[in-house]
């Protein structure tokens, strides 16, 4: 091969790579990634936080309200020690009040916003307000927060940038109704010119794709770091970690079931190794078109086991919600078709049996004629 031919081949390869990069960049600015997964995450996060607030309402005063042992003075000292007493200290101290009326007003607003986010009403504005209150609750309960609280905070942050109301929401239903009535939604930015409107659409898409990418990255970091911490422990390396976990009373939802798992040493050791390797390989396997579903099923089973056996249902549920970011649109469309088919099946009436053919004067079977006209 001559130098000129090699140079031409290199230029062609560089040009092909450049065109591929340009096409990918164009796709990321024009096509929202996984819009159905975004809607599922919105529903899951809003619904779980609503359940959390309703479940903790009987002890909310002790956790976040005026009756909390984490008094206003201790809270101020904590903010100063952590360096959070700056411009946003008013935000972090939103729930620090001696007035029960003020506290329960914020609490009721959080309940309403959680329900509205789940339903998808004015999703953009509600997502920002929801995130605002989630931060306030997280900081106020910083002495008693769990993994569930941290993940709900992180997902609420990312959901602000995501266009999560395009499907399975009241917003989507309203847009569909307007379209049926012939009232096409027209952005106010159109009045400033088509170029401004195009810029707005692309910016919205970029922010959406960036938010979804951050959720996916966060889930991979969680699994990867969890695996790295596990392999440093001797009990995980020799397979006895689940045995000791099942024997720990604080993580025993069903003592008999935990005792059964602990009594089967080989099974417990196998599950321990499956947990470590699935978390370690998750970031690589989840992008494979076929192995993606296998690893997601393994993680789903793991989270269900944690929720049932270790009394951590909210943490398990929020991690399952995070896993939804990896499900493609084709999966959700297929699932929607299955749901519609299952709903329509009971409504289908069995076909009426046709009467036996009767010969008329002309010798033709009139039963078939009746059947064809039914």
GROMACS .gro file of C-alpha atoms in nm, residues 187-203:
model
   17
  187UNK     CA    1  -4.512   2.722   2.280
  188UNK     CA    2  -4.484   3.086   2.376
  189UNK     CA    3  -4.131   3.078   2.238
  190UNK     CA    4  -4.269   3.045   1.887
  191UNK     CA    5  -4.366   3.412   1.902
  192UNK     CA    6  -3.996   3.492   1.933
  193UNK     CA    7  -3.920   3.300   1.617
  194UNK     CA    8  -3.889   2.940   1.498
  195UNK     CA    9  -3.517   2.940   1.567
  196UNK     CA   10  -3.581   3.025   1.932
  197UNK     CA   11  -3.837   2.747   1.956
  198UNK     CA   12  -3.595   2.499   1.797
  199UNK     CA   13  -3.326   2.606   2.043
  200UNK     CA   14  -3.569   2.554   2.331
  201UNK     CA   15  -3.661   2.204   2.211
  202UNK     CA   16  -3.298   2.105   2.179
  203UNK     CA   17  -3.211   2.245   2.521
   0.00000   0.00000   0.00000
